[in-house]
Short mmCIF file of C-alpha atoms and ligand atoms in Angstrom, two decimals:
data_model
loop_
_atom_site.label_atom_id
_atom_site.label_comp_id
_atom_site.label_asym_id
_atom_site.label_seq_id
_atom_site.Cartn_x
_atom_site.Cartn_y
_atom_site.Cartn_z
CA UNK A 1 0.00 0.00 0.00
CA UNK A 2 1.33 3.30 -0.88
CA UNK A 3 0.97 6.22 1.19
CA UNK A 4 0.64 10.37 -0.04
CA UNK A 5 0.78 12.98 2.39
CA UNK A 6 0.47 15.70 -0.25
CA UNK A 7 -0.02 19.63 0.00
CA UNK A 8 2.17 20.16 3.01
CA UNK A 9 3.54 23.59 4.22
CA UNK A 10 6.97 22.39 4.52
CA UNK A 11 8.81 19.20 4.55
CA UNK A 12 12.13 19.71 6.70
CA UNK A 13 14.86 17.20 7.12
CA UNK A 14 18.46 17.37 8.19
CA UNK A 15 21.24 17.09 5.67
CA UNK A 16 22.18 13.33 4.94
CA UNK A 17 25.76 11.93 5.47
CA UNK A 18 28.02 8.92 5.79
CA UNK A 19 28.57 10.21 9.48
CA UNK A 20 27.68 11.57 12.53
CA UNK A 21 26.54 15.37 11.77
CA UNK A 22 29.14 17.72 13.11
CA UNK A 23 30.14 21.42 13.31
CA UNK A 24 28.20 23.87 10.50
CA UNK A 25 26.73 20.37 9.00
CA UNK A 26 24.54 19.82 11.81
CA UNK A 27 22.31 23.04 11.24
CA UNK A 28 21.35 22.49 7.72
CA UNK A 29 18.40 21.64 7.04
CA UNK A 30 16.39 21.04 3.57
CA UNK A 31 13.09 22.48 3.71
CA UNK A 32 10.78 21.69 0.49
CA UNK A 33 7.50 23.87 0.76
CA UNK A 34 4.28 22.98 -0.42
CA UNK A 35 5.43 19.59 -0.98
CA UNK A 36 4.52 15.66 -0.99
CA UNK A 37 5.83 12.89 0.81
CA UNK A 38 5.02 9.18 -0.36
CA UNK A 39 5.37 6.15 1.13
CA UNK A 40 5.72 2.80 -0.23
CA UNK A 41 5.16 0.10 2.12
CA UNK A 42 7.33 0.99 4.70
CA UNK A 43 9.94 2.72 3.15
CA UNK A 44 9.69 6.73 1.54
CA UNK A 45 9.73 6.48 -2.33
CA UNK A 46 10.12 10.06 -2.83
CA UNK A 47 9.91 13.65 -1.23
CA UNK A 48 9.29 16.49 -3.23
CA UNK A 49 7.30 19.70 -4.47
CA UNK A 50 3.75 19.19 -5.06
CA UNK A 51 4.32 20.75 -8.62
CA UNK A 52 6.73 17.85 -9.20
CA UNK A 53 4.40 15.10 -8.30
CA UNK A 54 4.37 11.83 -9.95
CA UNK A 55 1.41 9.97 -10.78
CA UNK A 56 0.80 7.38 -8.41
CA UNK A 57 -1.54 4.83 -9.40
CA UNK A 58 -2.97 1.39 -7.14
CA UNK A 59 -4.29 1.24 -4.03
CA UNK A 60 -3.12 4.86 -2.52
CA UNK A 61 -4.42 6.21 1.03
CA UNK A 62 -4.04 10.14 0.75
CA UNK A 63 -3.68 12.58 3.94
CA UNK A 64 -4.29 15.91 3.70
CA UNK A 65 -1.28 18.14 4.80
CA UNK A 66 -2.70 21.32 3.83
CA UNK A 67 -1.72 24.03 7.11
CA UNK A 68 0.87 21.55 8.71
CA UNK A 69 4.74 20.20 7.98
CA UNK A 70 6.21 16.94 7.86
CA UNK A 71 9.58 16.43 9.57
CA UNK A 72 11.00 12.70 10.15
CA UNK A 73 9.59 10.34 13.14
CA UNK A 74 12.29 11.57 15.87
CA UNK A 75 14.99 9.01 17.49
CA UNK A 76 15.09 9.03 21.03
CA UNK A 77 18.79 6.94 21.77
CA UNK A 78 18.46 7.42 25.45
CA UNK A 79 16.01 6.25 27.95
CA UNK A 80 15.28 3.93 31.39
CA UNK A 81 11.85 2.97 30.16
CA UNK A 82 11.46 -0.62 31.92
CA UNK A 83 11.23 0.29 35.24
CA UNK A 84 8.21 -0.55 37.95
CA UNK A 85 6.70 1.93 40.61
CA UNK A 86 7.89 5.82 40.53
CA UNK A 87 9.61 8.34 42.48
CA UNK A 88 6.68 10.87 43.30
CA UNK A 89 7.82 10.89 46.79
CA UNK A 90 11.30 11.37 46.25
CA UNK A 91 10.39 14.03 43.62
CA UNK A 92 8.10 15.74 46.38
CA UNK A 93 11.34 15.25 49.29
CA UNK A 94 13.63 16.94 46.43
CA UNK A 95 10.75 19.64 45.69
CA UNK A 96 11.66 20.75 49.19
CA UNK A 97 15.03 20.71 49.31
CA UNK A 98 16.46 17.21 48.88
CA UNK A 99 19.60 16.61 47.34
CA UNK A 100 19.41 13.98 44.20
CA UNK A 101 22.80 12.14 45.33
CA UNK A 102 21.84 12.10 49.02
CA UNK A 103 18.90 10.53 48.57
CA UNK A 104 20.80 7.79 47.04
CA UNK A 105 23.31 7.60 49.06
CA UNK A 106 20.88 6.84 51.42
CA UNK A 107 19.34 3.31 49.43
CA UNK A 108 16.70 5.59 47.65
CA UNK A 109 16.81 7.16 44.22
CA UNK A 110 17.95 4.37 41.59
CA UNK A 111 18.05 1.69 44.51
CA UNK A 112 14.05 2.48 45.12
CA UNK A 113 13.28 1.83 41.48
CA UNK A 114 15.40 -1.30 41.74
CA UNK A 115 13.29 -2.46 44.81
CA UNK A 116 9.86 -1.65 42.43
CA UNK A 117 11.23 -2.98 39.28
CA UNK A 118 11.78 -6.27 40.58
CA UNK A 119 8.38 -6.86 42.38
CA UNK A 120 7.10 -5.86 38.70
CA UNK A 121 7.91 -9.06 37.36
CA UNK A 122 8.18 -9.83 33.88
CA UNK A 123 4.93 -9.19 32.74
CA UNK A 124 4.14 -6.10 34.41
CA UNK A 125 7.46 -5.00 33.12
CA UNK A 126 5.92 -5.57 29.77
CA UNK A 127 2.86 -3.21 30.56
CA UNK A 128 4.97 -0.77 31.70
CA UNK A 129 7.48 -0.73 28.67
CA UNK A 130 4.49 -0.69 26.21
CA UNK A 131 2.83 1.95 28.42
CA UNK A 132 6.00 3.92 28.38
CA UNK A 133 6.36 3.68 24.54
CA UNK A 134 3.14 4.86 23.71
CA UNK A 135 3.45 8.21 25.82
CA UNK A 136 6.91 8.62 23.71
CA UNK A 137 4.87 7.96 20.11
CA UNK A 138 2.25 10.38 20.82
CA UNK A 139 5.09 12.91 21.31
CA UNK A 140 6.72 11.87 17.91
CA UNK A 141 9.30 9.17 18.73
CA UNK A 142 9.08 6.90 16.27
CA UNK A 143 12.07 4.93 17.76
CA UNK A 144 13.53 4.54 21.03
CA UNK A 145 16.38 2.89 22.54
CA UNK A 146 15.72 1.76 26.25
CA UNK A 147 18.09 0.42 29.19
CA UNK A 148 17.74 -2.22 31.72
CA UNK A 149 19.51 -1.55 34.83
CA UNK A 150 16.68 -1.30 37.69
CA UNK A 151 17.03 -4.89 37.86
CA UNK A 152 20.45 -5.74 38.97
CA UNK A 153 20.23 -9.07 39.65
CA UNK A 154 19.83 -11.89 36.94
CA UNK A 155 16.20 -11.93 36.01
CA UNK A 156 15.13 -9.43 36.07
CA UNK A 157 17.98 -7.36 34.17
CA UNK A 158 16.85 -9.79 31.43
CA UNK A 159 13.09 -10.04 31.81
CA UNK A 160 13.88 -5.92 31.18
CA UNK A 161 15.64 -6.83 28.32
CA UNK A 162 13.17 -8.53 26.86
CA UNK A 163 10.12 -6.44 27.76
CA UNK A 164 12.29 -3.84 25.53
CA UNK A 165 12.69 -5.88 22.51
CA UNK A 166 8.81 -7.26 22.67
CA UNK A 167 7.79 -3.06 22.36
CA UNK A 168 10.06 -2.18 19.90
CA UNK A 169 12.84 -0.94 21.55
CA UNK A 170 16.15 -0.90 20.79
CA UNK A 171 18.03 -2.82 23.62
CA UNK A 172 20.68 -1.70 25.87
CA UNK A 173 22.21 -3.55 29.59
CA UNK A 174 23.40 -0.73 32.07
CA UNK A 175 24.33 -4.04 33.81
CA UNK A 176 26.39 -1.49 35.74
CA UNK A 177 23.92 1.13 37.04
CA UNK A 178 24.42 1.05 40.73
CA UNK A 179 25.26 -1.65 43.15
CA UNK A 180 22.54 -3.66 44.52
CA UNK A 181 22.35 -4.00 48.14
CA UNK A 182 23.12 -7.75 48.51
CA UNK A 183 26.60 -6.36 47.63
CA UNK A 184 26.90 -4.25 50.10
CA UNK A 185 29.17 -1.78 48.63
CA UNK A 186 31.43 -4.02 46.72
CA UNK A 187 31.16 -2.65 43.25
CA UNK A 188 33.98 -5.36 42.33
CA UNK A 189 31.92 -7.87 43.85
CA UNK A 190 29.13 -7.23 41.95
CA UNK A 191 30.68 -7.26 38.43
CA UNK A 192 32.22 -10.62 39.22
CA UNK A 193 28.66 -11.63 39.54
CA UNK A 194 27.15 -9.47 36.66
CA UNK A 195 30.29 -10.17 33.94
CA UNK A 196 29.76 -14.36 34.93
CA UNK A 197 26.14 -14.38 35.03
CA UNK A 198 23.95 -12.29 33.27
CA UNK A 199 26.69 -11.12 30.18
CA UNK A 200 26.50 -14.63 28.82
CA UNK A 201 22.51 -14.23 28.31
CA UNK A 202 22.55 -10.04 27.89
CA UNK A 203 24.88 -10.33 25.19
CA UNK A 204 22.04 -12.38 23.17
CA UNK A 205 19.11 -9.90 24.03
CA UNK A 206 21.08 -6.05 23.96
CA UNK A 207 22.94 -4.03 21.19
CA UNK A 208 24.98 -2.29 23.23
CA UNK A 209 26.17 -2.37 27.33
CA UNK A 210 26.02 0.86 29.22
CA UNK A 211 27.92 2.02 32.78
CA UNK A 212 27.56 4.75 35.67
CA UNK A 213 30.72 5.98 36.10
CA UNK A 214 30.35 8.35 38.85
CA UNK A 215 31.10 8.92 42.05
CA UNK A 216 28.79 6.79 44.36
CA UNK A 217 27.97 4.40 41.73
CA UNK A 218 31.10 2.93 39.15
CA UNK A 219 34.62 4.38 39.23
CA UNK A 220 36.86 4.30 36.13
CA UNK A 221 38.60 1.15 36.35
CA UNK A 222 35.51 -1.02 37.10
CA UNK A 223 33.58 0.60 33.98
CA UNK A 224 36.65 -0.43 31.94
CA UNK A 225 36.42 -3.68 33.36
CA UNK A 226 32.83 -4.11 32.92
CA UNK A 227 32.70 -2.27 28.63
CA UNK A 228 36.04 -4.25 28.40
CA UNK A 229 33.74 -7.88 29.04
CA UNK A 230 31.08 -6.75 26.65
CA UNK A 231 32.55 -5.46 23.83
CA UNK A 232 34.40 -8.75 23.74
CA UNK A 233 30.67 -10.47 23.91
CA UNK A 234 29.79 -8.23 20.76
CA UNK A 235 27.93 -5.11 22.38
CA UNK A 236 28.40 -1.63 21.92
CA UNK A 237 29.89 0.02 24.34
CA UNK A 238 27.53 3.24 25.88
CA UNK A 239 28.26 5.40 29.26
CA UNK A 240 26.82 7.45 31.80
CA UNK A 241 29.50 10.22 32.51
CA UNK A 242 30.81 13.35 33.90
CA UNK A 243 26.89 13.75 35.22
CA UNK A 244 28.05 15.20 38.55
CA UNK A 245 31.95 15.27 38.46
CA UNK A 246 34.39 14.39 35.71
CA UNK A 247 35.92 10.86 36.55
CA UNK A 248 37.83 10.07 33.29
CA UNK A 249 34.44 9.20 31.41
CA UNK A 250 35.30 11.38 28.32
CA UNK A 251 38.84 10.08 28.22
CA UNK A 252 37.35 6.43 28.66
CA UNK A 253 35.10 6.53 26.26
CA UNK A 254 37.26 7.29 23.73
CA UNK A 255 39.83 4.76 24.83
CA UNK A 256 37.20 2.04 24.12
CA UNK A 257 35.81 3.70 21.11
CA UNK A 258 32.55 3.77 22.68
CA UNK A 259 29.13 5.00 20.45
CA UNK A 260 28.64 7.64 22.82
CA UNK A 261 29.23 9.54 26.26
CA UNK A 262 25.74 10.69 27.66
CA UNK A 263 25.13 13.28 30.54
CA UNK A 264 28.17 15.45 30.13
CA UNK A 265 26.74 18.45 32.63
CA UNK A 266 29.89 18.67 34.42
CA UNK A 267 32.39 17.97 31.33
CA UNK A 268 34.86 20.83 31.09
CA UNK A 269 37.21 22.38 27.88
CA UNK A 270 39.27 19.70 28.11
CA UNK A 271 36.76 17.41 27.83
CA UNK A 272 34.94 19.02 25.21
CA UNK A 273 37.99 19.43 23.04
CA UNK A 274 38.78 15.80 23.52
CA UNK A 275 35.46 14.46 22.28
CA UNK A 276 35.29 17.03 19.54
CA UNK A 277 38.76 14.92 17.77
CA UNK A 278 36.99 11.68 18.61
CA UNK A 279 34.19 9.96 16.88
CA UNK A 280 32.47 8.95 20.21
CA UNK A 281 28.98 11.05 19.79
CA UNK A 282 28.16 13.39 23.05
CA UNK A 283 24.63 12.46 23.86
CA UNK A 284 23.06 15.70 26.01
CA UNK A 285 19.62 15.31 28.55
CA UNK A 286 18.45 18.98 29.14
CA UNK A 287 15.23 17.20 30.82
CA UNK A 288 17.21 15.67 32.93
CA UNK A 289 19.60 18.94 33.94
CA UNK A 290 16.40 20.89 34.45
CA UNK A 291 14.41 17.90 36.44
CA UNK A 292 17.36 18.25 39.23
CA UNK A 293 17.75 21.42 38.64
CA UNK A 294 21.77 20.86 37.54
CA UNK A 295 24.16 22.90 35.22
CA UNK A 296 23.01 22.22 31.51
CA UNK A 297 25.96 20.23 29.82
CA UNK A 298 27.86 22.78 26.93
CA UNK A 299 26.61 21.87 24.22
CA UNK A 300 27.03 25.28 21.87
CA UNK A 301 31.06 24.81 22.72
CA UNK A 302 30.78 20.99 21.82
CA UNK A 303 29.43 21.59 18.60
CA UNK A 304 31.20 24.93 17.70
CA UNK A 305 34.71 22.97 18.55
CA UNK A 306 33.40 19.74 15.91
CA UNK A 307 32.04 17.13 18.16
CA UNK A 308 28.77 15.18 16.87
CA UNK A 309 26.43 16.31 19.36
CA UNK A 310 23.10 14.28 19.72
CA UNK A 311 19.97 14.94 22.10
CA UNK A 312 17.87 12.34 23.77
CA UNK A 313 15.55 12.75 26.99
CA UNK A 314 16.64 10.09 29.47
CA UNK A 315 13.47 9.05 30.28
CA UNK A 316 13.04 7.54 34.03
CA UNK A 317 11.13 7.69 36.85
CA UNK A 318 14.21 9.93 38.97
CA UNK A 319 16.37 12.37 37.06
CA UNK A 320 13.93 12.76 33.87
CA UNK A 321 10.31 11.71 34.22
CA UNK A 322 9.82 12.99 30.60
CA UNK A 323 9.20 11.67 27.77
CA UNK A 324 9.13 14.70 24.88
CA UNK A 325 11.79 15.45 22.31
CA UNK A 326 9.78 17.94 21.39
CA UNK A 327 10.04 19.79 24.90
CA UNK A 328 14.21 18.49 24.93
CA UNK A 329 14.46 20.40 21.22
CA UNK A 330 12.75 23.66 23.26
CA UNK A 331 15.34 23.00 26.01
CA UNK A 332 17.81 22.92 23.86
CA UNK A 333 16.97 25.86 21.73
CA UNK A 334 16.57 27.71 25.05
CA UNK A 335 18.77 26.49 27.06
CA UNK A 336 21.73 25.23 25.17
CA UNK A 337 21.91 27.69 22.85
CA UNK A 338 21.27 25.30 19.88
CA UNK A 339 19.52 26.05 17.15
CA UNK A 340 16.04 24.44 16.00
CA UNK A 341 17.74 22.89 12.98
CA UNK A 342 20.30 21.70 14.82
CA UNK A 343 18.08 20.34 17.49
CA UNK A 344 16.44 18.37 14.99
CA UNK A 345 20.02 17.04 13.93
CA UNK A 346 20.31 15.86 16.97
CA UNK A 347 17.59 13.48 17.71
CA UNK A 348 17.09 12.09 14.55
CA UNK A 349 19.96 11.78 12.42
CA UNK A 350 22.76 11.97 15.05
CA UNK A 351 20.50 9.68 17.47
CA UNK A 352 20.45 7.39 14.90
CA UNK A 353 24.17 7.28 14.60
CA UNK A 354 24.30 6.28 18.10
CA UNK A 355 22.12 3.22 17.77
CA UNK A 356 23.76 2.25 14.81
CA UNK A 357 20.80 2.89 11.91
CA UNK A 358 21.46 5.92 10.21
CA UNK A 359 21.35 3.80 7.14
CA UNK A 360 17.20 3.33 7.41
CA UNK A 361 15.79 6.12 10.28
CA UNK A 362 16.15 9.64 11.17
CA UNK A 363 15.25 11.51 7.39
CA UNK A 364 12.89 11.75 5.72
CA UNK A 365 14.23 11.01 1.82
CA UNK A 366 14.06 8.25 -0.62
CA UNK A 367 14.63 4.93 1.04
CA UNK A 368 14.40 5.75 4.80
CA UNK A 369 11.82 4.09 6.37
CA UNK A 370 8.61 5.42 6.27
CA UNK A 371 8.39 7.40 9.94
CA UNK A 372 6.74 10.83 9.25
CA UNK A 373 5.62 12.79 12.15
CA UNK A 374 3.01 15.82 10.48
CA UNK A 375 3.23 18.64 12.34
CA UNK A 376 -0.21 20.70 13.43
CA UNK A 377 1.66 24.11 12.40
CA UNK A 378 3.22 26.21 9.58
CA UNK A 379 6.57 26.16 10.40
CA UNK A 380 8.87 23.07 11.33
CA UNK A 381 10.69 25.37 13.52
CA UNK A 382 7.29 24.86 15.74
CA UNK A 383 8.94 21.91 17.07
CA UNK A 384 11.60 23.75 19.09
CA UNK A 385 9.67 26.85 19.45
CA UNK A 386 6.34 25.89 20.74
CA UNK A 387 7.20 25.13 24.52
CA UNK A 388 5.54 22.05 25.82
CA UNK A 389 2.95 22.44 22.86
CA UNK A 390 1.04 19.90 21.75
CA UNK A 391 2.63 19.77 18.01
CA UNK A 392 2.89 16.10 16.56
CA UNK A 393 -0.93 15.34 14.98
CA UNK A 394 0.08 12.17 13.46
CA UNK A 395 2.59 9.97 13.83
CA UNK A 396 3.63 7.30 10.55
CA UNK A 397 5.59 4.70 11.75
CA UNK A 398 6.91 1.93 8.90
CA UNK A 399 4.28 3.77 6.75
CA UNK A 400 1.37 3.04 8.88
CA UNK A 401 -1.02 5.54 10.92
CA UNK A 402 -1.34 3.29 14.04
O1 NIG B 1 20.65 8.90 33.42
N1 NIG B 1 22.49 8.79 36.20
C1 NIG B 1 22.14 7.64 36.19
N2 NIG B 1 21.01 7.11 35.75
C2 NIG B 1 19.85 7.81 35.33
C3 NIG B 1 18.94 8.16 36.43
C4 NIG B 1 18.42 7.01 37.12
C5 NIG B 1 17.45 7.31 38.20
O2 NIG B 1 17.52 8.32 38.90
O3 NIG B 1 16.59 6.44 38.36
C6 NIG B 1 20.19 9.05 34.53
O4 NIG B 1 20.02 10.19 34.98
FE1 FE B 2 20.37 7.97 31.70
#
């Protein structure tokens, strides 16, 4: 079945190469107006102006775009969605004055979720997952990468696993996220346990493996240790750094060509001109900066020095109960001084990078598959602009309307 959306204000997508969007690259944007997109099956066929229009014959379902745009289904490469319970109360002890790490420190914060996640079991992980998902579709993600680690011990870092790939999502094991209490304290300890007994199975259900390293949770040599183990099992290697303080994560990351350093709010010059000569992408979480109320990570000197830059919302019930790339592109055009076009580099193409599928998602252009968000306004730029406004009106995933 083919697929017209035809008579749209605008059709934007970013610019298309081989790599990782960086410097100047990562603001341009092609903007057809009153144009067409078709789908074919599940892939795009062709993008144009509605002057240039082919005939299409067979079985066609048109959609009128007249008044709105067309931009491609967004990427989100960075969120906790299988997770039971929430933190409501925690967010209410913070509200009035709690500190984030303290709260931790204390067996709350991640080690609460932990305590809910595994009374979930494996089908109300599943609920939750698919619940999860569809609050990120209605605000435009058309694909989303999710991690385990709220499980910690063997099944249930792999019923989480699962749950993930049975919604769609794109699999990751932060098999390192924080050490569970039975280990009291011994980080070493619990890798031993984590590197013999749940790698052999993660490595069969995940794409990539994922680590804290911060102070309080992972230190430098045990998330070495740990991406060391599971790159040699065939995963990606993904991590949590420079959050709170820098602890070598940048320098790390790049040792162990890793897809991507994520967090970044405390990375200084040195760390930004490192990354910039490196092709490991800096993945930055305004949501979750502004949920605890932290330093937002610098990402106009990240992409002004060259490194690829991508944005994400990281998702979870503690440091980012938020689901919108829409409201992250806002943040970011507000708060990290990036552009809209470049916003919308950055969590489609660039996310894409990071999960390794630039080749098929994040534009919208002949031979991508067929993920068109239409837009409710008559500028892309809406997207960034419009703060917390309710912009995606349909979402087209694989060239269906679900
Ligand atoms: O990316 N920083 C570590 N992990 C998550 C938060 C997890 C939580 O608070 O539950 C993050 O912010
Ligand atoms: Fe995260």
């Amino acid at each position: 079945m083919k697929l017209l959306v035809r008579d749209l204000a605008q059709v934007a997508t970013s610019a298309g190469r081989g790599a990782p969007l960086r410097g100047a690259a990562l603001g341009e944007v092609e903007v057809v107006e009153d144009a067409f997109v078709l789908c074919d099956g599940d892939t795009v066929e062709a993008v144009g102006r509605m002057r240039d229009l082919p005939s299409v014959d067979g079985d066609v379902v048109e959609l009128d775009g007249r008044g709105r745009c067309a931009i491609p289904g967004l990427v989100d490469c960075h969120t906790h969605a299988a997770f039971g319970g929430d933190r409501v109360e925690e967010f209410s002890l913070r509200a009035a004055g709690a500190g984030y790490e303290e709260l931790h420190a204390r067996g709350g914060g991640i080690l609460s979720t932990v305590r809910a996640t595994r009374a979930a079991g494996e089908d109300g992980l599943r609920v939750a997952v698919g619940r999860h998902r569809d609050w990120m579709r209605r605000h435009g993600t058309t694909t989303f990468e999710a991690k385990s680690g709220y499980g910690l011990d063997r099944e249930t870092e792999l019923a989480s696993l699962r749950a993930i790939r049975s919604a769609g999502g794109v699999p990751t094991w932060l098999g390192a996220h924080a050490v569970p209490p039975e280990f009291d304290g011994n980080g070493d300890a619990y890798l031993d346990f984590a590197l013999a007994e749940v790698l052999p199975h993660a490595a069969a259900l995940a794409e990539a493996a994922d680590v804290f390293l911060e102070r309080g949770a992972f230190d430098s040599a045990q998330a070495r240790r740990f991406l060391s183990a599971c790159r040699n099992a065939g995963l990606a290697s993904r991590l949590h750094g420079d959050q709170f303080t820098e602890q070598g994560a940048v320098e790390l990351a790049i040792e162990l060509g890793a897809r991507s350093i994520d967090h970044l709010e405390a990375t200084g010059d040195e760390g930004v001109r490192a990354l910039a000569g490196s092709d490991v992408v800096a993945v930055v979480l305004p949501a979750s900066a502004l949920f605890l109320g932290r330093p937002m990570p610098p990402a106009r000197a990240l992409v002004d020095t060259g490194a690829a830059v991508a944005l994400a919302t990281d998702f979870n019930p503690g440091s980012a109960f938020c689901e919108s790339l829409p409201l992250c592109c806002s943040l970011a055009a507000t708060q990290l001084r990036l552009s809209p076009a470049e916003a919308l580099a950055a969590c489609t193409v660039n996310a894409a990078h990071v999960l390794g599928r630039a080749d098929r998602i994040g534009r919208l252009a002949p031979g991508y598959r067929a993920d068109v968000l239409i837009l409710d306004v008559p500028d892309w730029r809406y997207l960034a602009y419009h703060l917390a406004g309710d912009v995606v009106d349909e979402v087209v995933i694989g060239g269906e309307l679900p």
